[in-house]
mmCIF file of C-alpha atoms in Angstrom:
data_model
loop_
_atom_site.group_PDB
_atom_site.id
_atom_site.type_symbol
_atom_site.label_atom_id
_atom_site.label_comp_id
_atom_site.label_asym_id
_atom_site.label_seq_id
_atom_site.Cartn_x
_atom_site.Cartn_y
_atom_site.Cartn_z
ATOM 1 C CA MET A 26 107.895 63.175 87.850
ATOM 2 C CA ASN A 27 109.187 63.327 84.251
ATOM 3 C CA LYS A 28 112.455 65.267 84.510
ATOM 4 C CA MET A 29 111.417 67.466 81.544
ATOM 5 C CA LEU A 30 108.156 68.361 83.253
ATOM 6 C CA GLU A 31 110.163 69.115 86.398
ATOM 7 C CA ARG A 32 112.371 71.445 84.339
ATOM 8 C CA LEU A 33 109.247 73.129 82.971
ATOM 9 C CA PHE A 34 107.922 73.751 86.504
ATOM 10 C CA LYS A 35 111.278 75.205 87.522
ATOM 11 C CA VAL A 36 111.261 77.553 84.517
ATOM 12 C CA ALA A 37 107.766 78.749 85.457
ATOM 13 C CA ASP A 38 108.943 79.410 89.043
ATOM 14 C CA LYS A 39 111.997 81.478 88.002
ATOM 15 C CA GLU A 40 112.174 85.198 88.611
ATOM 16 C CA LYS A 41 113.560 85.711 85.103
ATOM 17 C CA ARG A 42 112.938 83.603 82.033
ATOM 18 C CA THR A 43 115.015 83.555 78.839
ATOM 19 C CA ILE A 44 112.726 82.877 75.846
ATOM 20 C CA ILE A 45 113.474 82.731 72.149
ATOM 21 C CA GLY A 46 110.649 83.988 69.951
ATOM 22 C CA LEU A 47 110.408 82.864 66.305
ATOM 23 C CA MET A 48 108.484 84.340 63.433
ATOM 24 C CA SER A 49 108.419 83.207 59.828
ATOM 25 C CA GLY A 50 106.079 85.271 57.665
ATOM 26 C CA THR A 51 104.524 84.947 54.261
ATOM 27 C CA SER A 52 107.238 87.023 52.642
ATOM 28 C CA LEU A 53 109.671 84.128 53.223
ATOM 29 C CA ASP A 54 112.604 86.455 53.650
ATOM 30 C CA GLY A 55 113.909 84.522 56.678
ATOM 31 C CA LEU A 56 113.370 83.359 60.224
ATOM 32 C CA ASP A 57 113.151 86.120 62.794
ATOM 33 C CA ILE A 58 114.838 85.006 66.026
ATOM 34 C CA ALA A 59 114.489 87.195 69.142
ATOM 35 C CA LEU A 60 116.310 86.320 72.365
ATOM 36 C CA CYS A 61 114.262 87.863 75.107
ATOM 37 C CA GLU A 62 114.433 88.082 78.877
ATOM 38 C CA PHE A 63 111.171 88.275 80.836
ATOM 39 C CA GLU A 64 110.249 89.201 84.361
ATOM 40 C CA GLY A 65 106.688 89.087 85.627
ATOM 41 C CA ASN A 66 103.548 88.473 83.670
ATOM 42 C CA GLY A 67 100.336 90.170 82.672
ATOM 43 C CA THR A 68 100.373 93.973 82.965
ATOM 44 C CA GLN A 69 103.528 93.603 85.108
ATOM 45 C CA THR A 70 105.494 92.016 82.281
ATOM 46 C CA ARG A 71 108.966 93.431 81.774
ATOM 47 C CA MET A 72 110.783 92.353 78.612
ATOM 48 C CA LYS A 73 114.365 92.955 77.498
ATOM 49 C CA LEU A 74 115.387 92.135 73.927
ATOM 50 C CA ARG A 75 118.888 90.756 74.253
ATOM 51 C CA GLU A 76 119.574 89.709 70.683
ATOM 52 C CA PHE A 77 117.748 89.724 67.351
ATOM 53 C CA VAL A 78 118.550 88.405 63.886
ATOM 54 C CA THR A 79 116.733 87.474 60.713
ATOM 55 C CA MET A 80 118.320 84.303 59.356
ATOM 56 C CA PRO A 81 117.744 84.416 55.585
ATOM 57 C CA TYR A 82 116.121 81.529 53.775
ATOM 58 C CA ASP A 83 117.879 79.938 50.826
ATOM 59 C CA GLU A 84 116.236 79.445 47.484
ATOM 60 C CA THR A 85 115.490 75.730 48.185
ATOM 61 C CA PHE A 86 113.546 76.599 51.310
ATOM 62 C CA LYS A 87 111.532 79.299 49.547
ATOM 63 C CA ARG A 88 110.753 77.020 46.614
ATOM 64 C CA GLU A 89 109.593 74.191 48.925
ATOM 65 C CA VAL A 90 107.237 76.380 50.935
ATOM 66 C CA LYS A 91 105.849 78.140 47.848
ATOM 67 C CA ALA A 92 104.903 74.760 46.446
ATOM 68 C CA VAL A 93 102.303 74.311 49.176
ATOM 69 C CA PHE A 94 101.596 77.868 50.318
ATOM 70 C CA SER A 95 98.058 79.206 50.083
ATOM 71 C CA LYS A 96 96.918 76.520 47.598
ATOM 72 C CA ARG A 97 93.661 74.594 47.967
ATOM 73 C CA GLU A 98 95.139 71.508 46.312
ATOM 74 C CA VAL A 99 98.652 70.356 47.125
ATOM 75 C CA ASP A 100 100.740 67.187 47.385
ATOM 76 C CA LEU A 101 99.764 65.901 50.838
ATOM 77 C CA GLU A 102 103.026 63.900 51.151
ATOM 78 C CA ARG A 103 104.963 67.149 50.521
ATOM 79 C CA VAL A 104 103.093 68.877 53.317
ATOM 80 C CA CYS A 105 103.871 65.966 55.638
ATOM 81 C CA LEU A 106 107.557 66.050 54.768
ATOM 82 C CA LEU A 107 107.774 69.849 55.070
ATOM 83 C CA ASN A 108 106.252 69.750 58.569
ATOM 84 C CA ALA A 109 109.351 67.891 59.766
ATOM 85 C CA TYR A 110 111.770 69.571 57.367
ATOM 86 C CA ILE A 111 110.878 73.114 58.464
ATOM 87 C CA GLY A 112 111.036 72.199 62.128
ATOM 88 C CA ARG A 113 114.536 70.761 61.715
ATOM 89 C CA PHE A 114 115.594 73.667 59.500
ATOM 90 C CA HIS A 115 114.415 76.201 62.095
ATOM 91 C CA ALA A 116 116.253 74.289 64.851
ATOM 92 C CA ASP A 117 119.459 74.485 62.839
ATOM 93 C CA LEU A 118 119.025 78.269 62.382
ATOM 94 C CA ILE A 119 118.435 78.682 66.125
ATOM 95 C CA ASN A 120 121.587 76.712 66.942
ATOM 96 C CA LYS A 121 123.640 78.817 64.542
ATOM 97 C CA SER A 122 122.298 82.030 66.054
ATOM 98 C CA LEU A 123 123.046 80.891 69.600
ATOM 99 C CA GLN A 124 126.556 80.033 68.575
ATOM 100 C CA THR A 125 127.060 83.464 66.978
ATOM 101 C CA TRP A 126 125.760 85.178 70.134
ATOM 102 C CA GLY A 127 127.895 83.040 72.391
ATOM 103 C CA VAL A 128 124.822 81.729 74.219
ATOM 104 C CA GLU A 129 124.580 78.118 75.364
ATOM 105 C CA SER A 130 121.352 76.256 74.672
ATOM 106 C CA GLY A 131 121.067 75.512 78.404
ATOM 107 C CA GLU A 132 120.760 79.287 79.066
ATOM 108 C CA VAL A 133 117.498 79.370 77.118
ATOM 109 C CA ASP A 134 114.420 78.306 79.063
ATOM 110 C CA VAL A 135 111.953 77.851 76.188
ATOM 111 C CA ILE A 136 111.451 78.542 72.495
ATOM 112 C CA ALA A 137 108.194 80.095 71.177
ATOM 113 C CA SER A 138 107.654 79.077 67.548
ATOM 114 C CA HIS A 139 104.988 80.559 65.300
ATOM 115 C CA GLY A 140 105.687 78.042 62.522
ATOM 116 C CA GLN A 141 105.154 78.626 58.823
ATOM 117 C CA THR A 142 101.620 79.402 57.754
ATOM 118 C CA ILE A 143 100.617 77.485 54.641
ATOM 119 C CA TYR A 144 96.863 78.012 54.688
ATOM 120 C CA HIS A 145 94.500 80.330 56.527
ATOM 121 C CA ALA A 146 90.803 79.442 56.309
ATOM 122 C CA PRO A 147 88.397 81.477 58.457
ATOM 123 C CA ALA A 148 84.750 80.449 57.956
ATOM 124 C CA SER A 149 84.044 83.861 56.495
ATOM 125 C CA LEU A 150 86.443 83.019 53.687
ATOM 126 C CA HIS A 151 86.046 79.279 53.029
ATOM 127 C CA GLY A 152 82.238 79.284 53.191
ATOM 128 C CA VAL A 153 82.027 75.496 53.591
ATOM 129 C CA ALA A 154 78.786 74.656 55.425
ATOM 130 C CA GLY A 155 79.267 72.972 58.787
ATOM 131 C CA MET A 156 83.017 73.566 58.855
ATOM 132 C CA PRO A 157 84.701 75.744 61.477
ATOM 133 C CA ASP A 158 87.356 78.481 61.282
ATOM 134 C CA ALA A 159 90.734 76.906 60.628
ATOM 135 C CA THR A 160 94.395 77.732 60.024
ATOM 136 C CA LEU A 161 97.507 75.648 59.501
ATOM 137 C CA GLN A 162 101.099 76.329 60.424
ATOM 138 C CA ILE A 163 103.790 73.734 59.835
ATOM 139 C CA GLY A 164 107.318 73.284 61.245
ATOM 140 C CA ASP A 165 106.676 70.847 64.061
ATOM 141 C CA GLY A 166 107.584 71.902 67.597
ATOM 142 C CA ASP A 167 108.854 68.465 68.557
ATOM 143 C CA HIS A 168 111.502 68.666 65.854
ATOM 144 C CA ILE A 169 112.599 72.081 67.137
ATOM 145 C CA ALA A 170 112.742 70.797 70.728
ATOM 146 C CA MET A 171 114.741 67.722 69.718
ATOM 147 C CA GLY A 172 117.002 69.641 67.397
ATOM 148 C CA THR A 173 117.906 72.312 70.007
ATOM 149 C CA GLY A 174 117.475 70.481 73.304
ATOM 150 C CA ILE A 175 115.160 73.299 74.419
ATOM 151 C CA ILE A 176 111.523 73.064 75.539
ATOM 152 C CA THR A 177 109.402 74.436 72.723
ATOM 153 C CA LEU A 178 105.955 76.051 72.693
ATOM 154 C CA SER A 179 104.290 76.166 69.300
ATOM 155 C CA ASP A 180 101.043 76.068 67.337
ATOM 156 C CA PHE A 181 99.600 79.093 69.170
ATOM 157 C CA ARG A 182 96.901 79.801 66.604
ATOM 158 C CA GLN A 183 95.090 76.492 67.094
ATOM 159 C CA LYS A 184 94.053 77.350 70.658
ATOM 160 C CA HIS A 185 92.794 80.702 69.428
ATOM 161 C CA VAL A 186 90.552 78.994 66.887
ATOM 162 C CA ALA A 187 89.419 76.295 69.354
ATOM 163 C CA ALA A 188 88.366 79.021 71.803
ATOM 164 C CA GLY A 189 86.228 80.860 69.277
ATOM 165 C CA GLY A 190 88.770 83.093 67.480
ATOM 166 C CA GLU A 191 89.765 82.950 63.817
ATOM 167 C CA GLY A 192 93.448 82.243 64.455
ATOM 168 C CA ALA A 193 94.425 85.829 63.700
ATOM 169 C CA PRO A 194 95.390 88.424 64.554
ATOM 170 C CA LEU A 195 97.150 87.349 67.761
ATOM 171 C CA ALA A 196 99.082 90.562 68.185
ATOM 172 C CA VAL A 197 96.408 91.984 70.528
ATOM 173 C CA TYR A 198 97.611 89.849 73.440
ATOM 174 C CA GLY A 199 101.288 90.909 73.368
ATOM 175 C CA ASP A 200 100.458 94.468 72.239
ATOM 176 C CA TYR A 201 98.338 95.015 75.306
ATOM 177 C CA LEU A 202 100.908 93.600 77.724
ATOM 178 C CA LEU A 203 103.970 95.331 76.278
ATOM 179 C CA PHE A 204 102.768 98.612 74.773
ATOM 180 C CA SER A 205 99.702 99.908 76.652
ATOM 181 C CA GLU A 206 100.269 103.320 78.174
ATOM 182 C CA GLN A 207 98.031 105.401 80.443
ATOM 183 C CA ASP A 208 96.524 108.443 78.721
ATOM 184 C CA GLN A 209 97.849 107.486 75.288
ATOM 185 C CA ASN A 210 95.612 106.026 72.573
ATOM 186 C CA ARG A 211 97.917 103.895 70.472
ATOM 187 C CA ILE A 212 97.554 102.013 67.208
ATOM 188 C CA MET A 213 100.038 99.174 66.816
ATOM 189 C CA LEU A 214 100.027 98.773 63.027
ATOM 190 C CA ASN A 215 101.852 95.749 61.677
ATOM 191 C CA ILE A 216 102.306 95.631 57.902
ATOM 192 C CA GLY A 217 103.293 92.108 56.985
ATOM 193 C CA GLY A 218 101.887 90.115 54.112
ATOM 194 C CA ILE A 219 98.509 90.997 55.621
ATOM 195 C CA ALA A 220 98.189 94.249 57.517
ATOM 196 C CA ASN A 221 96.651 94.246 61.020
ATOM 197 C CA PHE A 222 96.365 96.640 63.882
ATOM 198 C CA THR A 223 95.590 96.777 67.571
ATOM 199 C CA PHE A 224 93.912 99.728 69.233
ATOM 200 C CA LEU A 225 95.173 100.325 72.782
ATOM 201 C CA PRO A 226 92.972 102.862 74.632
ATOM 202 C CA GLY A 227 94.657 105.329 76.939
ATOM 203 C CA ASP A 228 92.218 104.531 79.750
ATOM 204 C CA LEU A 229 93.596 100.898 79.728
ATOM 205 C CA ASP A 230 90.023 99.535 79.550
ATOM 206 C CA THR A 231 90.515 96.020 78.139
ATOM 207 C CA SER A 232 86.922 95.930 76.926
ATOM 208 C CA ARG A 233 87.776 98.710 74.460
ATOM 209 C CA ILE A 234 90.841 97.007 73.026
ATOM 210 C CA PHE A 235 90.374 96.279 69.348
ATOM 211 C CA SER A 236 92.395 94.181 66.940
ATOM 212 C CA THR A 237 91.773 93.139 63.346
ATOM 213 C CA ASP A 238 93.205 92.332 59.970
ATOM 214 C CA VAL A 239 92.465 95.042 57.453
ATOM 215 C CA GLY A 240 93.538 93.471 54.127
ATOM 216 C CA PRO A 241 96.731 93.246 52.100
ATOM 217 C CA GLY A 242 99.949 94.706 53.343
ATOM 218 C CA ASN A 243 102.763 93.363 51.172
ATOM 219 C CA THR A 244 101.275 90.111 49.898
ATOM 220 C CA LEU A 245 99.876 91.305 46.562
ATOM 221 C CA MET A 246 102.840 93.601 45.842
ATOM 222 C CA ASP A 247 105.283 90.778 46.590
ATOM 223 C CA ALA A 248 103.384 88.258 44.472
ATOM 224 C CA TYR A 249 103.186 90.663 41.506
ATOM 225 C CA VAL A 250 106.863 91.552 41.662
ATOM 226 C CA GLN A 251 107.788 87.879 41.714
ATOM 227 C CA GLN A 252 105.600 87.266 38.704
ATOM 228 C CA GLN A 253 106.767 90.234 36.614
ATOM 229 C CA PHE A 254 110.399 90.444 37.694
ATOM 230 C CA PRO A 255 111.756 86.872 38.178
ATOM 231 C CA GLY A 256 114.411 86.655 40.829
ATOM 232 C CA THR A 257 113.058 89.730 42.642
ATOM 233 C CA TYR A 258 111.020 89.047 45.795
ATOM 234 C CA TYR A 259 109.807 92.439 46.807
ATOM 235 C CA ASP A 260 109.805 96.110 45.707
ATOM 236 C CA ALA A 261 112.922 97.287 47.559
ATOM 237 C CA ASP A 262 112.666 100.966 48.474
ATOM 238 C CA SER A 263 109.477 101.209 46.337
ATOM 239 C CA ALA A 264 111.780 101.458 43.303
ATOM 240 C CA ILE A 265 109.293 99.921 40.893
ATOM 241 C CA ALA A 266 106.153 101.589 42.243
ATOM 242 C CA LEU A 267 107.798 105.006 42.245
ATOM 243 C CA LYS A 268 108.317 104.738 38.490
ATOM 244 C CA GLY A 269 104.553 104.328 38.006
ATOM 245 C CA THR A 270 101.333 106.210 38.727
ATOM 246 C CA TYR A 271 98.419 104.584 40.521
ATOM 247 C CA ASN A 272 95.248 104.055 38.549
ATOM 248 C CA GLN A 273 92.145 105.064 40.483
ATOM 249 C CA ALA A 274 89.860 102.710 38.558
ATOM 250 C CA LEU A 275 92.080 99.742 39.438
ATOM 251 C CA VAL A 276 92.309 100.803 43.084
ATOM 252 C CA ALA A 277 88.519 101.059 43.287
ATOM 253 C CA SER A 278 88.143 97.672 41.647
ATOM 254 C CA LEU A 279 90.601 96.088 44.130
ATOM 255 C CA LEU A 280 88.464 97.495 46.965
ATOM 256 C CA TYR A 281 85.321 95.961 45.467
ATOM 257 C CA HIS A 282 84.939 92.892 47.642
ATOM 258 C CA PRO A 283 82.630 91.993 50.546
ATOM 259 C CA PHE A 284 85.593 91.579 52.852
ATOM 260 C CA PHE A 285 85.927 95.318 53.107
ATOM 261 C CA GLU A 286 82.307 95.703 54.232
ATOM 262 C CA GLN A 287 82.525 92.979 56.923
ATOM 263 C CA ASP A 288 82.343 94.076 60.535
ATOM 264 C CA PHE A 289 85.521 94.233 62.591
ATOM 265 C CA PRO A 290 87.332 92.234 63.838
ATOM 266 C CA LYS A 291 88.020 89.975 60.875
ATOM 267 C CA THR A 292 90.868 88.048 59.309
ATOM 268 C CA THR A 293 92.055 87.189 55.839
ATOM 269 C CA GLY A 294 95.081 85.989 53.927
ATOM 270 C CA PRO A 295 96.731 85.373 50.508
ATOM 271 C CA GLU A 296 94.021 82.722 49.954
ATOM 272 C CA LEU A 297 91.862 85.725 48.963
ATOM 273 C CA PHE A 298 94.291 88.455 48.046
ATOM 274 C CA ASN A 299 96.403 86.846 45.366
ATOM 275 C CA LEU A 300 97.253 87.214 41.638
ATOM 276 C CA SER A 301 93.886 85.841 40.649
ATOM 277 C CA TYR A 302 92.245 88.537 42.680
ATOM 278 C CA LEU A 303 94.365 91.168 40.899
ATOM 279 C CA ALA A 304 93.614 89.722 37.462
ATOM 280 C CA GLU A 305 89.849 89.872 38.156
ATOM 281 C CA ALA A 306 90.151 93.459 39.385
ATOM 282 C CA GLN A 307 92.012 94.431 36.239
ATOM 283 C CA ARG A 308 89.489 92.721 34.030
ATOM 284 C CA ARG A 309 86.619 94.436 35.829
ATOM 285 C CA SER A 310 88.235 97.886 35.579
ATOM 286 C CA ASP A 311 89.567 97.442 32.027
ATOM 287 C CA THR A 312 93.123 98.080 33.192
ATOM 288 C CA GLU A 313 94.897 95.067 31.759
ATOM 289 C CA HIS A 314 96.945 97.415 29.583
ATOM 290 C CA LEU A 315 98.717 99.073 32.533
ATOM 291 C CA SER A 316 102.468 98.859 32.772
ATOM 292 C CA PRO A 317 103.960 96.803 35.643
ATOM 293 C CA GLU A 318 105.085 99.987 37.247
ATOM 294 C CA ASP A 319 101.585 101.463 37.203
ATOM 295 C CA VAL A 320 100.133 98.226 38.567
ATOM 296 C CA MET A 321 102.694 98.259 41.401
ATOM 297 C CA ALA A 322 101.849 101.919 42.184
ATOM 298 C CA SER A 323 98.160 100.936 42.260
ATOM 299 C CA LEU A 324 98.761 97.942 44.534
ATOM 300 C CA ASN A 325 100.776 100.154 46.849
ATOM 301 C CA ARG A 326 97.923 102.698 46.966
ATOM 302 C CA PHE A 327 95.361 99.905 47.461
ATOM 303 C CA SER A 328 97.149 98.645 50.605
ATOM 304 C CA ALA A 329 97.381 102.191 51.954
ATOM 305 C CA VAL A 330 93.684 102.922 51.302
ATOM 306 C CA ALA A 331 92.642 99.637 52.936
ATOM 307 C CA ILE A 332 94.724 100.393 56.021
ATOM 308 C CA SER A 333 93.670 104.047 56.391
ATOM 309 C CA GLY A 334 90.066 103.205 55.639
ATOM 310 C CA ALA A 335 89.935 100.543 58.384
ATOM 311 C CA LEU A 336 91.426 102.907 60.936
ATOM 312 C CA THR A 337 89.002 105.704 60.029
ATOM 313 C CA ARG A 338 85.965 103.400 59.923
ATOM 314 C CA SER A 339 86.704 101.711 63.238
ATOM 315 C CA LEU A 340 88.054 104.636 65.264
ATOM 316 C CA GLY A 341 86.290 107.679 63.759
ATOM 317 C CA ASP A 342 87.693 110.972 65.029
ATOM 318 C CA ALA A 343 89.537 109.444 68.024
ATOM 319 C CA ASP A 344 93.010 110.829 68.566
ATOM 320 C CA PHE A 345 95.751 108.220 68.345
ATOM 321 C CA GLU A 346 99.418 107.663 67.584
ATOM 322 C CA ILE A 347 100.460 104.969 65.112
ATOM 323 C CA PHE A 348 103.415 102.769 65.841
ATOM 324 C CA LEU A 349 104.619 100.765 62.852
ATOM 325 C CA SER A 350 106.205 97.335 62.563
ATOM 326 C CA GLY A 351 106.597 94.675 59.893
ATOM 327 C CA GLY A 352 108.275 94.637 56.512
ATOM 328 C CA GLY A 353 105.856 97.111 54.996
ATOM 329 C CA MET A 354 107.242 99.913 57.150
ATOM 330 C CA HIS A 355 110.366 99.749 54.983
ATOM 331 C CA ASN A 356 108.300 100.581 51.847
ATOM 332 C CA PRO A 357 108.638 104.380 51.641
ATOM 333 C CA LEU A 358 105.848 104.930 49.105
ATOM 334 C CA LEU A 359 103.418 102.837 51.202
ATOM 335 C CA ILE A 360 104.200 104.867 54.317
ATOM 336 C CA GLN A 361 103.943 108.084 52.322
ATOM 337 C CA ASN A 362 100.522 107.034 51.054
ATOM 338 C CA ILE A 363 99.346 106.140 54.512
ATOM 339 C CA LYS A 364 100.449 109.465 55.928
ATOM 340 C CA ALA A 365 98.744 111.345 53.069
ATOM 341 C CA LEU A 366 95.495 109.478 53.741
ATOM 342 C CA LEU A 367 95.722 110.104 57.524
ATOM 343 C CA PRO A 368 97.031 113.659 57.623
ATOM 344 C CA GLY A 369 96.205 114.208 61.311
ATOM 345 C CA ALA A 370 97.909 111.121 62.608
ATOM 346 C CA THR A 371 101.362 110.864 64.160
ATOM 347 C CA VAL A 372 103.261 107.950 62.640
ATOM 348 C CA ARG A 373 106.255 106.406 64.437
ATOM 349 C CA ASP A 374 107.677 102.940 64.824
ATOM 350 C CA THR A 375 108.022 100.592 67.776
ATOM 351 C CA ALA A 376 111.736 101.342 68.224
ATOM 352 C CA GLU A 377 110.516 104.404 70.142
ATOM 353 C CA LEU A 378 108.853 101.991 72.566
ATOM 354 C CA GLY A 379 111.984 99.921 73.043
ATOM 355 C CA VAL A 380 111.328 97.085 70.561
ATOM 356 C CA SER A 381 112.830 96.878 67.103
ATOM 357 C CA PRO A 382 109.951 96.950 64.586
ATOM 358 C CA ASP A 383 111.553 94.064 62.696
ATOM 359 C CA ALA A 384 111.699 92.002 65.874
ATOM 360 C CA LYS A 385 108.241 92.859 67.194
ATOM 361 C CA GLU A 386 106.340 89.784 65.948
ATOM 362 C CA ALA A 387 108.958 87.371 67.215
ATOM 363 C CA VAL A 388 108.945 89.205 70.550
ATOM 364 C CA LEU A 389 105.130 88.926 70.697
ATOM 365 C CA PHE A 390 105.262 85.136 70.388
ATOM 366 C CA ALA A 391 107.884 85.000 73.122
ATOM 367 C CA THR A 392 105.430 87.031 75.203
ATOM 368 C CA LEU A 393 102.644 84.520 74.498
ATOM 369 C CA ALA A 394 104.948 81.761 75.734
ATOM 370 C CA ASN A 395 105.734 83.669 78.905
ATOM 371 C CA GLU A 396 102.031 84.089 79.556
ATOM 372 C CA CYS A 397 101.374 80.398 78.871
ATOM 373 C CA LEU A 398 103.968 79.485 81.483
ATOM 374 C CA VAL A 399 103.176 81.999 84.287
ATOM 375 C CA GLY A 400 100.208 84.101 83.284
ATOM 376 C CA GLU A 401 96.479 84.256 83.462
ATOM 377 C CA PRO A 402 94.106 84.798 80.518
ATOM 378 C CA ILE A 403 93.522 88.478 79.739
ATOM 379 C CA GLN A 404 89.915 89.355 80.416
ATOM 380 C CA PHE A 405 88.771 91.359 77.447
ATOM 381 C CA GLY A 406 85.205 91.672 78.676
ATOM 382 C CA PRO A 407 82.010 89.599 78.156
ATOM 383 C CA GLY A 408 80.980 88.913 74.579
ATOM 384 C CA LYS A 409 84.259 90.216 73.136
ATOM 385 C CA ARG A 410 83.858 88.967 69.604
ATOM 386 C CA ARG A 411 86.660 86.868 68.217
ATOM 387 C CA VAL A 412 89.125 87.732 70.986
ATOM 388 C CA PRO A 413 88.989 84.769 73.350
ATOM 389 C CA SER A 414 90.506 85.082 76.827
ATOM 390 C CA VAL A 415 92.873 82.118 76.642
ATOM 391 C CA LEU A 416 96.513 81.147 77.043
ATOM 392 C CA MET A 417 98.116 79.623 73.922
ATOM 393 C CA GLY A 418 100.928 77.259 73.031
ATOM 394 C CA LYS A 419 101.487 73.514 72.825
ATOM 395 C CA ILE A 420 104.441 72.176 74.752
ATOM 396 C CA SER A 421 107.098 69.954 73.191
ATOM 397 C CA LEU A 422 109.717 68.376 75.420
ATOM 398 C CA PRO A 423 113.258 67.671 74.105
ATOM 399 C CA GLU A 424 113.477 64.230 75.743
#
């Protein structure tokens, strides 16, 4: 037997597995690296977060990714080069983190890499006849495996699409395994570039679990800040938006799109919600004269309305607690807006459940890897739309 395959079998047979989860989001702030320890699988999964760090990206990396991100026409050679470049770059960041933590690479059983999304194309968005749902993440797993010497699982979203999903959101799988609780209805709300949530029913009935994208989280706000305030990547502490006042006509125009009327679950990305989308909404609402501060306040309110509206529409009067994660939870005006629009809801963050909200997505991909190695597909019930019962992750061996 191939000695690397033999190693993989031994990892799967271990009582405890040490797994590094990686997440690199659309905000391009850095690579989230979570060093996790797992016991068990399925609903018996026990996870301990040993270490976590966000390794910041330099300006060169950000510039390279932005050159191909969310664009229908790009330099194909550049995409090819970046697939290898990002894999090697991420491997280097992992090695530096392990050195800082005093952890030898041999102590890590596997790496779970999300990769860097450069285009998300569900059929509901691309509308190309005869073409399936699709999504593309680059940062090749073989380069990570070779660069670290650690078996790497990657490209999780492709299996989801192949099995009938749209490639997102994937949080439902890890949310269910790590955060379900008897007699507690929970909303796991992640506000990244795109906001998504998972509903975890207190009766633990998997057929009632619900997960969907809801629209923009930070992506439009980040893009607008970068356009209007060069050298600034996001609205830290809502400093810009708090100087403005949201314009109701602009908010209404931003909400005027068929996406918001589509049935749940659904998925979307910056391919739809971008600066062109904003420009059209301003033209339609005759708000091109607004100051940047007022536009930022309006974008902030738009994200909050989209999030609260999706929760209300999908869950009605059900009682639930909201647990936040993702970069948007650090935007105080956004959270203030959400709380104002959902006055009866309790809003907390995942730290109260034992997982840092900044680490949650990286932890979730580590959980997917653990399930791929030792788990069974979660049975979400017959006919569960867009939530296939599958295990995900392609395996790259370091030799």
